[in-house]
Coordinates of C-alpha atoms and ligand atoms in Angstrom, one line a residue:
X1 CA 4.7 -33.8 -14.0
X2 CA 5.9 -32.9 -10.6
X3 CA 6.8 -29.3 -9.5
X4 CA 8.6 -27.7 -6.8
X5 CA 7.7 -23.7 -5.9
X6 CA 10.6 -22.2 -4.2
X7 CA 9.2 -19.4 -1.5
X8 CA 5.9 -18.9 1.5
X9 CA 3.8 -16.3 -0.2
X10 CA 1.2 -15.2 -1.6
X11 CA 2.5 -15.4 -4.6
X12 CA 4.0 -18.8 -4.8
X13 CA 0.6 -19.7 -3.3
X14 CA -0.9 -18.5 -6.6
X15 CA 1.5 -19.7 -8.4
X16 CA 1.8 -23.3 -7.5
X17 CA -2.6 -22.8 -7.6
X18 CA -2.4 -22.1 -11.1
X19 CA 0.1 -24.6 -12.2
X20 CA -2.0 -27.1 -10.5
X21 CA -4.3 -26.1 -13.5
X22 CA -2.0 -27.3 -16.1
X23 CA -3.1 -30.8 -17.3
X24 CA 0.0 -32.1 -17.1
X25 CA 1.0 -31.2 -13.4
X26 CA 0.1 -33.9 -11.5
X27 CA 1.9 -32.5 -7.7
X28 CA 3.1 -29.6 -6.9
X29 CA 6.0 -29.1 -3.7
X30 CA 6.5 -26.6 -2.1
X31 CA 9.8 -25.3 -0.1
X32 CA 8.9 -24.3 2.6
X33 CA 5.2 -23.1 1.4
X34 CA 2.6 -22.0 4.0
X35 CA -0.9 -22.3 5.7
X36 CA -2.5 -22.3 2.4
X37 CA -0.2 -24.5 0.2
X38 CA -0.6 -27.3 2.8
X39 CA -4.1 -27.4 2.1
X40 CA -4.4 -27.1 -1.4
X41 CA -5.5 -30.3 -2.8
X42 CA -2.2 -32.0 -4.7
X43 CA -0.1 -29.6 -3.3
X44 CA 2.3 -30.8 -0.3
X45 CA 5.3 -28.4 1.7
X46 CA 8.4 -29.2 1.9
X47 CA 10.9 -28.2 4.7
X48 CA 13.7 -26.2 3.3
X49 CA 14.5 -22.6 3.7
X50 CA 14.7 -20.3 0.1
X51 CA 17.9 -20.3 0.4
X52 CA 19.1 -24.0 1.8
X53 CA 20.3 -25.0 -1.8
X54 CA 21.1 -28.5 -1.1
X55 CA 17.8 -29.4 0.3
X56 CA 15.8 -27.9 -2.5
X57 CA 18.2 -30.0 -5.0
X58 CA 17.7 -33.0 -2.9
X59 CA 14.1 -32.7 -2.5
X60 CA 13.7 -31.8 -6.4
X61 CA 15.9 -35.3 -7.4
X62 CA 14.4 -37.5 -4.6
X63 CA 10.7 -36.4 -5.6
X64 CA 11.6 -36.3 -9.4
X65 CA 10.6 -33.0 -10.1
X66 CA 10.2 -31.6 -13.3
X67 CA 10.9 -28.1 -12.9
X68 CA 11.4 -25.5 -10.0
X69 CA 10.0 -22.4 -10.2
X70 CA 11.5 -19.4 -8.3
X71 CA 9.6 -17.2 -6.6
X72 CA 11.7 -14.5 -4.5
X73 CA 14.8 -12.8 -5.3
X74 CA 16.8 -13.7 -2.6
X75 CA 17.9 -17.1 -3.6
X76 CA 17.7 -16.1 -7.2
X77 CA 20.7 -13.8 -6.7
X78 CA 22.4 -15.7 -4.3
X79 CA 22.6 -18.1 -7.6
X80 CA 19.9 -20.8 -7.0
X81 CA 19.4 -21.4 -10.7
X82 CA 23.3 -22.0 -11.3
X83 CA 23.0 -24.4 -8.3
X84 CA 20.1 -26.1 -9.4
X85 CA 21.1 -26.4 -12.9
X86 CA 24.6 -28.0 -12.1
X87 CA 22.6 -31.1 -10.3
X88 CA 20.9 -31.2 -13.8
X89 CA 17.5 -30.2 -12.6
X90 CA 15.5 -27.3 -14.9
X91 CA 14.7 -24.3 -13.3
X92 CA 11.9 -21.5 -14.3
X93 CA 14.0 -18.2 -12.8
X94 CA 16.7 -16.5 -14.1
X95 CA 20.8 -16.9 -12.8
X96 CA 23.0 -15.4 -11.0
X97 CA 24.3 -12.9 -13.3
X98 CA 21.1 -12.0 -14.7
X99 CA 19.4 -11.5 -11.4
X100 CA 21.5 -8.7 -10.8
X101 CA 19.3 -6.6 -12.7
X102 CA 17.2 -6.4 -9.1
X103 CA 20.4 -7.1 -6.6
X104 CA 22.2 -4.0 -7.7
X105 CA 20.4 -0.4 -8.8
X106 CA 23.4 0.8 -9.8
X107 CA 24.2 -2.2 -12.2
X108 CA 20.3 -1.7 -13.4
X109 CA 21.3 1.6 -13.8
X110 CA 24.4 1.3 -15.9
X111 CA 22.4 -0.9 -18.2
X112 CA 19.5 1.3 -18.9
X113 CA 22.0 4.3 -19.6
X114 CA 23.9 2.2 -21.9
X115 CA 21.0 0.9 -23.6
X116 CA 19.0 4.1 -23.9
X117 CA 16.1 3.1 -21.8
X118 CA 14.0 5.4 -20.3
X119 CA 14.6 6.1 -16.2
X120 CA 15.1 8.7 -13.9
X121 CA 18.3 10.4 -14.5
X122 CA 20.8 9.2 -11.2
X123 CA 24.2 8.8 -9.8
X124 CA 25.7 6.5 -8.2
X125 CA 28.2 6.7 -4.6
X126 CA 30.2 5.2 -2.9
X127 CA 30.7 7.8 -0.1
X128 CA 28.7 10.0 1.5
X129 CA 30.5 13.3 1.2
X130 CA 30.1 13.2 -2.5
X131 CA 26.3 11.9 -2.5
X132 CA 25.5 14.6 -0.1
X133 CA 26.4 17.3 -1.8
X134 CA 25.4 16.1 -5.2
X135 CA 22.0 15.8 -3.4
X136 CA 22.6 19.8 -2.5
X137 CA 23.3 20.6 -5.7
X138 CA 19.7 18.4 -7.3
X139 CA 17.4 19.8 -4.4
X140 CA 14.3 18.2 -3.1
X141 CA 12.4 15.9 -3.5
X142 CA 14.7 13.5 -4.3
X143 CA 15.0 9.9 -4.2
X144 CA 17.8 8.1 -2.4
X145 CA 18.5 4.1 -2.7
X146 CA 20.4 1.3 -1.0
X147 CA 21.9 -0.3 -4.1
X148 CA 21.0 -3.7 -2.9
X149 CA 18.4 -6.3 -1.5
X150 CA 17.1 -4.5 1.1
X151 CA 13.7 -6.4 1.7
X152 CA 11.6 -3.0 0.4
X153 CA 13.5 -0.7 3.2
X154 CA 15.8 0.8 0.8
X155 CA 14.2 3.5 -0.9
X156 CA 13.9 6.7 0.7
X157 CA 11.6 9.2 -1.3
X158 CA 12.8 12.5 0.4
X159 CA 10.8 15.5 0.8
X160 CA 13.4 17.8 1.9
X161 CA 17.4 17.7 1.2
X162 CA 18.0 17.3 4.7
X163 CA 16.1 14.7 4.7
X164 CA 17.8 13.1 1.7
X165 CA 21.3 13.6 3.5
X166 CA 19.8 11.5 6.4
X167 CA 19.1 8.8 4.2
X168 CA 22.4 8.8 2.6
X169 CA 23.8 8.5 6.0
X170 CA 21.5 6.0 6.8
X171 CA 22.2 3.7 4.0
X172 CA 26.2 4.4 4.6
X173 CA 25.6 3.3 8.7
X174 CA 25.9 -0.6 7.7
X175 CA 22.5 -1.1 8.1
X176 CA 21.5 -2.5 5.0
X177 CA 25.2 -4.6 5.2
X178 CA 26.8 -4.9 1.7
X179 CA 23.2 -3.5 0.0
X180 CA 24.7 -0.2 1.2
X181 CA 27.8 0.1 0.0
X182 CA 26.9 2.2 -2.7
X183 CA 23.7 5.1 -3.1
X184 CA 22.2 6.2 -6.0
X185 CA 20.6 9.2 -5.9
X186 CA 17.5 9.7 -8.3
X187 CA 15.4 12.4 -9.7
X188 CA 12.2 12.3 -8.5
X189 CA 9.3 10.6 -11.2
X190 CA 5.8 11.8 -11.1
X191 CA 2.5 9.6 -12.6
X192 CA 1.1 6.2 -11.9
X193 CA 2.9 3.4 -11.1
X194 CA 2.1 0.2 -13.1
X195 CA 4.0 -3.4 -12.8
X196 CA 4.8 -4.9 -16.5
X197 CA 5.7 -8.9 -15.7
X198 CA 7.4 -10.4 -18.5
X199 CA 7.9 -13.3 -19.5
X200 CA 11.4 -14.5 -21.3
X201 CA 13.4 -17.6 -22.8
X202 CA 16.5 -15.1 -23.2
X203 CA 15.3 -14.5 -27.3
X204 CA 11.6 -13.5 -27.1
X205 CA 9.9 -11.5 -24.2
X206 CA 6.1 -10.9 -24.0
X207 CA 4.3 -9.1 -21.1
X208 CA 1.4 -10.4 -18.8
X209 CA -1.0 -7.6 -17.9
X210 CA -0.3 -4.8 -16.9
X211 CA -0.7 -4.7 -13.0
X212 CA -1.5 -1.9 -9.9
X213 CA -0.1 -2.6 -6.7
X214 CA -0.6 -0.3 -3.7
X215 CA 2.4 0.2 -1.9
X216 CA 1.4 2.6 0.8
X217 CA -0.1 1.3 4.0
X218 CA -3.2 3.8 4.2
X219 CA -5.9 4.6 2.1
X220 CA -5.1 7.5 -0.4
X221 CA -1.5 6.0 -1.2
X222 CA -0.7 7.5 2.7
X223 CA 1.6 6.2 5.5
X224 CA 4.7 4.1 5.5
X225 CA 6.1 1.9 2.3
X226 CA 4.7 -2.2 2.7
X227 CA 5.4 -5.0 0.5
X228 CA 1.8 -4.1 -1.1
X229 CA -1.2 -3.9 0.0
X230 CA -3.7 -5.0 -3.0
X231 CA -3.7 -5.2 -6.6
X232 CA -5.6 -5.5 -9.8
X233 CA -5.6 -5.9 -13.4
X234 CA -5.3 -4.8 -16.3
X235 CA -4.5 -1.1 -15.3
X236 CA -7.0 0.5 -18.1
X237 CA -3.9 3.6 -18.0
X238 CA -2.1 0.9 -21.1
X239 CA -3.4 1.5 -23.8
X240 CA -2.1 -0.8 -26.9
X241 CA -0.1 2.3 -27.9
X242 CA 1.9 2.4 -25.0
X243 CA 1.8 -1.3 -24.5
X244 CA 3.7 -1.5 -28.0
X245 CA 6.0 1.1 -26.7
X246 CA 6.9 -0.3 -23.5
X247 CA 7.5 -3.3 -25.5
X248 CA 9.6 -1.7 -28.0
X249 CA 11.4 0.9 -25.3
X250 CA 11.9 -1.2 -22.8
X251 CA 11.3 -4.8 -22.5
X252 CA 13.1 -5.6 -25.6
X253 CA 16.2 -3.0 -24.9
X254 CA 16.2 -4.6 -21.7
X255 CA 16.9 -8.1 -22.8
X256 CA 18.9 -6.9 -26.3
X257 CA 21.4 -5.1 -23.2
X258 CA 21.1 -8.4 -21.2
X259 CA 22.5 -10.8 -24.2
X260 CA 25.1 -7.8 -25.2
X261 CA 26.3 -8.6 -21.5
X262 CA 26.5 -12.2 -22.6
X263 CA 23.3 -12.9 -20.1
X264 CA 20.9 -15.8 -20.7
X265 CA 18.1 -14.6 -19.1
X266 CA 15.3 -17.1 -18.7
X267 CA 12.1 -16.3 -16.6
X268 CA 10.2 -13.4 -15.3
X269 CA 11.4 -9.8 -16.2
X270 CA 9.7 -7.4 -14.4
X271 CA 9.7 -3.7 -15.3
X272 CA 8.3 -1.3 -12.3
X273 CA 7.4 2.1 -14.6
X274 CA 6.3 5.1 -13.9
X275 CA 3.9 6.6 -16.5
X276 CA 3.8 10.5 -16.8
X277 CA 1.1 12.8 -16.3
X278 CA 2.0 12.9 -20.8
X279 CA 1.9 9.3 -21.0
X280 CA 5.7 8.3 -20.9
X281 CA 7.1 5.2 -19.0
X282 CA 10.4 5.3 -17.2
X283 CA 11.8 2.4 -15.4
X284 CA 12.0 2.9 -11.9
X285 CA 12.6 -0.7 -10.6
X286 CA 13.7 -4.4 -12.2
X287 CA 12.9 -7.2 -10.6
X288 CA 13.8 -10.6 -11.2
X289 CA 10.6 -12.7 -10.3
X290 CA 7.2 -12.5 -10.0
X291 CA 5.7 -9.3 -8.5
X292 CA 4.0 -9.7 -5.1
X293 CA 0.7 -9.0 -4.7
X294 CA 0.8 -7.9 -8.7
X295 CA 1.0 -12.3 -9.4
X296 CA -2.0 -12.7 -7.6
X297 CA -4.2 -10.7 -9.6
X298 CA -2.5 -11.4 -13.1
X299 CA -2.8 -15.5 -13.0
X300 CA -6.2 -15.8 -12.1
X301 CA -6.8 -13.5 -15.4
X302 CA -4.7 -16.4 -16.9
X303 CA -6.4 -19.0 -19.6
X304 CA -3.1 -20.4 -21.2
X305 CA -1.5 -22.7 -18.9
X306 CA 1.6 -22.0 -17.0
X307 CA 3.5 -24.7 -16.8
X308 CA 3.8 -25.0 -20.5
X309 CA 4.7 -21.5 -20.5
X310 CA 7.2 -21.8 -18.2
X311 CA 8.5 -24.6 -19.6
X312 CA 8.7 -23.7 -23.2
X313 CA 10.9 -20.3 -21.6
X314 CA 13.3 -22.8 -20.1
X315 CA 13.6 -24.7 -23.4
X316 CA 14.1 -21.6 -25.6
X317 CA 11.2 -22.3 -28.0
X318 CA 8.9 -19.6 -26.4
X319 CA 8.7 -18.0 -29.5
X320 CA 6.3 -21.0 -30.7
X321 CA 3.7 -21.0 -27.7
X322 CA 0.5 -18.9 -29.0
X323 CA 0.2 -16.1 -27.5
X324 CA -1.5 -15.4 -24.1
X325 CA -5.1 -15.7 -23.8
X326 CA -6.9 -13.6 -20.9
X327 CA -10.4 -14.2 -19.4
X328 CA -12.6 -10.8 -20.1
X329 CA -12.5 -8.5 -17.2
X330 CA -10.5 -7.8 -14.2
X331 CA -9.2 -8.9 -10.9
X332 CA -8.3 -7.3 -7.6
X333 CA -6.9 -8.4 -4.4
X334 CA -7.2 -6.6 -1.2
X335 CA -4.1 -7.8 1.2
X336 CA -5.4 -8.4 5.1
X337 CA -2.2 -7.4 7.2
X338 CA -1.7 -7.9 10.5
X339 CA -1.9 -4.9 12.9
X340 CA 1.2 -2.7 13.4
X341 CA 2.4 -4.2 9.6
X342 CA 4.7 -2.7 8.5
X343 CA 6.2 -1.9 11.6
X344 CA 6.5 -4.6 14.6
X345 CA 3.4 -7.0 14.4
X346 CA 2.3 -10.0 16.3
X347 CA 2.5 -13.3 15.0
X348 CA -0.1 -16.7 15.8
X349 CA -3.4 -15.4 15.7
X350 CA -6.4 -17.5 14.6
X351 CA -8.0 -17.2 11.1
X352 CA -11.5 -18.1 11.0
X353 CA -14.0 -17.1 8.4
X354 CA -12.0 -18.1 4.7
X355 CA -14.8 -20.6 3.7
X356 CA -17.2 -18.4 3.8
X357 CA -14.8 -15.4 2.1
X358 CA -14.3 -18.8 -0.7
X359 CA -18.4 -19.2 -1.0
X360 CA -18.9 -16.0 -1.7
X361 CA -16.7 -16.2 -4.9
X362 CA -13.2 -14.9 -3.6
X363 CA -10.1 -17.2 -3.7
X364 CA -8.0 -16.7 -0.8
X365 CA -4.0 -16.8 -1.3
X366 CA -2.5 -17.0 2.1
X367 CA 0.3 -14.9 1.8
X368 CA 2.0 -15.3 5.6
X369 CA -0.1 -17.9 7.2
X370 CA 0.5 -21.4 9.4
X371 CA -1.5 -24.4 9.4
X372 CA -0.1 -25.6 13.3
X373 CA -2.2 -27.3 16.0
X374 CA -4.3 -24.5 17.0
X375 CA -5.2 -24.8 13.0
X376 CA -4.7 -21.9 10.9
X377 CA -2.9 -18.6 12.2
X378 CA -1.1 -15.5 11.2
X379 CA 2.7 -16.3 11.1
X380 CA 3.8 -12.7 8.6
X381 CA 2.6 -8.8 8.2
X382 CA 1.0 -9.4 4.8
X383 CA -1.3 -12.7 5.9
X384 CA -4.2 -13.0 3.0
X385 CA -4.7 -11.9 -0.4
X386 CA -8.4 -12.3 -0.6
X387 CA -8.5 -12.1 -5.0
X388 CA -11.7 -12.0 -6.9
X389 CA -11.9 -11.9 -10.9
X390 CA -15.2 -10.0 -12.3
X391 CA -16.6 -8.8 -15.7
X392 CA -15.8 -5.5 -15.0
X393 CA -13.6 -3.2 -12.0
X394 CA -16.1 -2.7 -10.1
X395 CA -17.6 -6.5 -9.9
X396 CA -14.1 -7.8 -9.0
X397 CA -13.6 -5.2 -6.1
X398 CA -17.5 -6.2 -4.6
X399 CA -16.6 -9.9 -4.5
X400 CA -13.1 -9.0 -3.1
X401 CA -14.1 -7.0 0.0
X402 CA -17.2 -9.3 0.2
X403 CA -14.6 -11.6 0.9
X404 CA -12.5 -10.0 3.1
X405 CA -15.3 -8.6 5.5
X406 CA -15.7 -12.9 6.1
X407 CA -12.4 -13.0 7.3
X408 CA -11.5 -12.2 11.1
X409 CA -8.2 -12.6 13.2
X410 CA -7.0 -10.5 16.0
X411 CA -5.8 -6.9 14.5
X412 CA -6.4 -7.4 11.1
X413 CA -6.0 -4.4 9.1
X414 CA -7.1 -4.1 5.1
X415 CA -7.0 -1.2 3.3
X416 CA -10.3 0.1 1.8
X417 CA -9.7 1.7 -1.3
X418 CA -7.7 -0.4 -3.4
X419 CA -8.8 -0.1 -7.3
X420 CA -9.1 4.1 -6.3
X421 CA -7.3 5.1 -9.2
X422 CA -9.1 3.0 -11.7
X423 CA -11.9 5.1 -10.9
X424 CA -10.0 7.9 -12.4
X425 CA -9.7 6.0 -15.9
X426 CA -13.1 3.8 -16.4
X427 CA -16.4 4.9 -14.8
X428 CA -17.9 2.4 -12.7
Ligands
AMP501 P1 11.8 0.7 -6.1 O1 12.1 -0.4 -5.1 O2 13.0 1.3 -6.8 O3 10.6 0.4 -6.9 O4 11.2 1.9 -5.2 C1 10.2 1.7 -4.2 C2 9.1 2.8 -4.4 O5 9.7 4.1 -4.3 C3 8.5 2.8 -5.8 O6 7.5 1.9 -5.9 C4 8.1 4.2 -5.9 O7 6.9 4.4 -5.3 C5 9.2 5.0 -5.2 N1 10.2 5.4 -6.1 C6 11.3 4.8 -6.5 N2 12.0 5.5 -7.4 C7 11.3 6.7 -7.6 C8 11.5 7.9 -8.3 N3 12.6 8.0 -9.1 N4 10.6 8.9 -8.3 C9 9.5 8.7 -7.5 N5 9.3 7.7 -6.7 C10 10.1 6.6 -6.8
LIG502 N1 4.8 -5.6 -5.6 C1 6.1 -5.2 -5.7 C2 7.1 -6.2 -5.8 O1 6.8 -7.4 -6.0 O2 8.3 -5.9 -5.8

C-alpha cells in the first residue's frame, strides 16, 4: 500500500515514520514533507502546498495511493476530506463540517453546552461593546479567544480586565481576518493540562495516551505561548478512573452531539482538558488532527500498527480492531527551536550532529527542517523533536537531552525542563 501524509512537521514526520512500520505500507508520500521525510528510507516529498487540493488529488491518483492522512487543520476545515473523497480517494481526517469542532470556539462551545460536557463556562460576541463589559462584569483573570484558526495567536489568558478589553479589541481590529469575527470570553480553568487523542470511525471512539505538551517558551511553564515545546507520555495524572470518565464525559458526548448534528466524524478527536486541582476534566480546546509535539511522543509508545487503524476508522469497522497495545514505559520529546521562536526567527542555518543524537538512542523528527544544497538547515521556529522512549520517566528524558546536547545549529534554543511536572506525580 502506498500513502500520502498531508503537512511538514514534526508530526507528519512521525506519522508517516510509523506507518512505514505497518507491514503492508510499502511508500509513503509526502505533500510537501520536510528535511527529515526526504530522508527517511521509503518515504519520498511531494510538491504541493496543504492546501493545493488539486495537486494532492492528483498526486494521490497518479501514484495510486491508498489512503491520505491529514495532518493540520488548515486544509481539514477548508474541506480537504470532502475534496478528496469526491475524486474517490479515502482519506484518514475528518470533513468539513466536522472539523469545525476546532475552526470555530464558539460552535465547540455550543456543542459542549448542548451536550452537557464539562468546560469553562463562556460567552460568545460579536461586538466589542458587549464583550467588554461582560468581561467587567466576570473580572480577572479571564480568558479571551479569536473564534477561529488563528495559528495558536488567538488565546489571550488575561491577567487584568484591562488587559482582557485589549484583547477584545485586538481580536475585533481584523487581525485574525474572519477568525475574529466573533470573541468568546471564558472563565479562567486551573490544574494540569493533558492532550487526550482519540481515535474515531464516527461509531466507536477510543483514546491514545494521555499526553503533556509544554506550551510555554521558558522553563517553569514561563514566557510567551509556542506551538509546544516538548512532550511525553502517558501523563501518570490519568488514572483508569478518570480515563473511564473522560471516556464516558467527554469523548463519547462529544461524538453522540457530533452524529445528533448529523456529522460523520472519521479520524482523530482530540480533547485539550484541563484537570482540577479535585481531579475534574473540563474541555478547554478541540482539535481536529493529531496534536503537535503530543504525536511524537504517543506513536513511538505505539505497538498496534497504524495504518490498519486508520484504515479500519475510514471503513467503519473500528469497533473490530483489538484494542491498542502500548510498549511499557514512556516517552518524551524535547523540541530544539530556533532562536527568537516564537517571535521573529532566522531561517537556513546548518544542522549538524543528528547521527550522533540517533546513536545515542534518540529518534529525531524534524519538525521545520530543509534538506537543500548546503544539506540540512533550519527552514521553521520549532526545527527538531529529538524523542526517546524509556522503561521509566526518567530513562526517556536522559536519552532525550542526551540527544539534543548532539545537536548544534546557529541559535538553537531547547527548553530544559520538560517532564517537570511528572516529577510531581512519580518519583524518579
Ligand atoms: P486553546 O487554544 O483553547 O487550547 O488555548 C491555548 C492555551 O490557553 C491552552 O493550552 C491553555 O494553556 C490556555 N487556556 C485556554 N483556555 C483556558 C481557560 N479557560 N483557562 C485557563 N487557561 C486557558
Ligand atoms: N500541541 C497542541 C496542539 O497540537 O494543538
Amino acid at each position: 500500500m502506498k500513502i500520502l501524509v498531508v503537512g511538514n512537521g514534526g508530526r507528519e514526520h512521525a506519522l508517516a515514520w510509523k506507518l512505514l512500520q505497518s507491514e503492508q505500507v510499502e511508500q509513503v508520500f509526502c505533500a510537501p514533507g520536510n528535511g527529515g521525510t526526504a530522508t527517511l528510507q521509503r518515504c519520498q516529498n511531494l510538491p504541493a502546498a496543504v492546501d493545493d487540493f488539486e495537486s494532492i488529488s492528483n498526486y494521490a491518483l497518479a501514484l495510486g495511493v491508498s489512503l491520505v492522512v491529514i495532518g493540520p487543520e488548515v486544509p481539514l476545515a477548508l474541506g480537504i476530506t470532502d475534496f478528496l473523497q469526491s475524486k474517490g480517494l479515502m482519506v484518514f481526517g475528518p470533513n468539513r463540517a466536522g472539523a469545525q469542532i476546532e475552526a470555530s470556539k464558539s460552535w465547540a462551545k455550543g456543542l459542549m453546552q448542548e451536550a452537557g460536557i464539562p468546560t469553562a463556562k463562556s460567552a460568545v460576541f460579536n461586538d466589542a461593546k458587549a464583550a467588554k463589559s461582560y468581561v467587567k462584569s466576570q473580572g480577572a483573570p479571564i480568558v479571551i479567544k479569536a473564534d477561529g484558526l488563528a495559528a495558536g495567536k488567538g488565546v489571550i489568558v488575561a491577567e487584568t480586565v484591562e488587559k482582557a478589553q485589549q484583547a477584545v479589541d485586538t481580536i475585533f481590529s481584523g487581525q485574525f481576518g474572519n477568525a475574529g469575527k466573533f470573541v468568546v470570553v471564558e472563565e479562567f480553568l486551573t490544574g494540569q493540562e493533558v492532550s487526550v487523542l482519540a481515535l474515531t470511525d464516527g461509531m466507536t471512539i477510543r483514546p491514545l495516551l494521555p499526553a503533556q505538551d509544554h506550551k510555554r517558551i521558558g522553563n517553569g511553564d514561563t514566557g510567551e505561548n509556542t506551538g509546544g515545546m516538548g512532550a511525553y507520555a502517558p501523563t501518570p495524572i490519568i488514572t483508569k478512573e478518570l480515563r473511564d470518565r473522560i471516556q464516558s464525559q467527554v469523548l463519547e458526548k462529544t461524538l453522540e452531539a457530533l452524529q445528533n448534528r448529523g456529522i460523520d466524524y472519521r479520524g482523530v478527536l482530540y480533547a485539550g482538558l484541563m484537570i482540577s486541582p479535585e481531579g475534574e476534566p473540563k474541555v478547554l480546546e478541540y482539535n481536529c488532527r493529531f496534536g503537535d509535539p503530543e504525536t511524537q511522543v504517543i506513536l513511538p509508545m505505539l505497538e498496534s500498527p497504524l495504518f490498519e487503524l486508520m484504515l479500519s476508522c475510514v471503513e467503519r469497522r473500528f469497533h473490530r480492531v483489538a484494542p491498542f497495545s502500548w510498549k511499557q514505559g514512556a516517552a518524551a520529546t524535547v523540541v530544539a527551536a530556533a532562536g527568537g521562536y516564537p517571535g521573529e526567527y532566522e531561517k537556513g542555518k546548518v544542522i549538524t550532529g543528528i547521527p550522533q543524537a540517533e546513536s545515542k538512542g534518540a529518534i529525531v523528527f524534524h519538525a521545520g527542517t530543509e534538506l537543500n544544497n548546503q544539506g540540512l538547515v533550519t527552514n521553521g521556529g520549532r526545527v527538531l523533536n529529538v524523542t526517546a522512549t524509556g522503561k521509566n520517566f526518567a530513562e526517556a528524558l536522559a536519552i532525550a537531552y542526551g540527544g539534543i546536547e548532539c545537536i548544534k545549529f546557529d541559535g538553537m534554543y531547547y527548553r530544559t525542563d520538560i517532564g517537570h511536572r511528572v516529577k510531581l506525580t512519580v518519583n524518579f
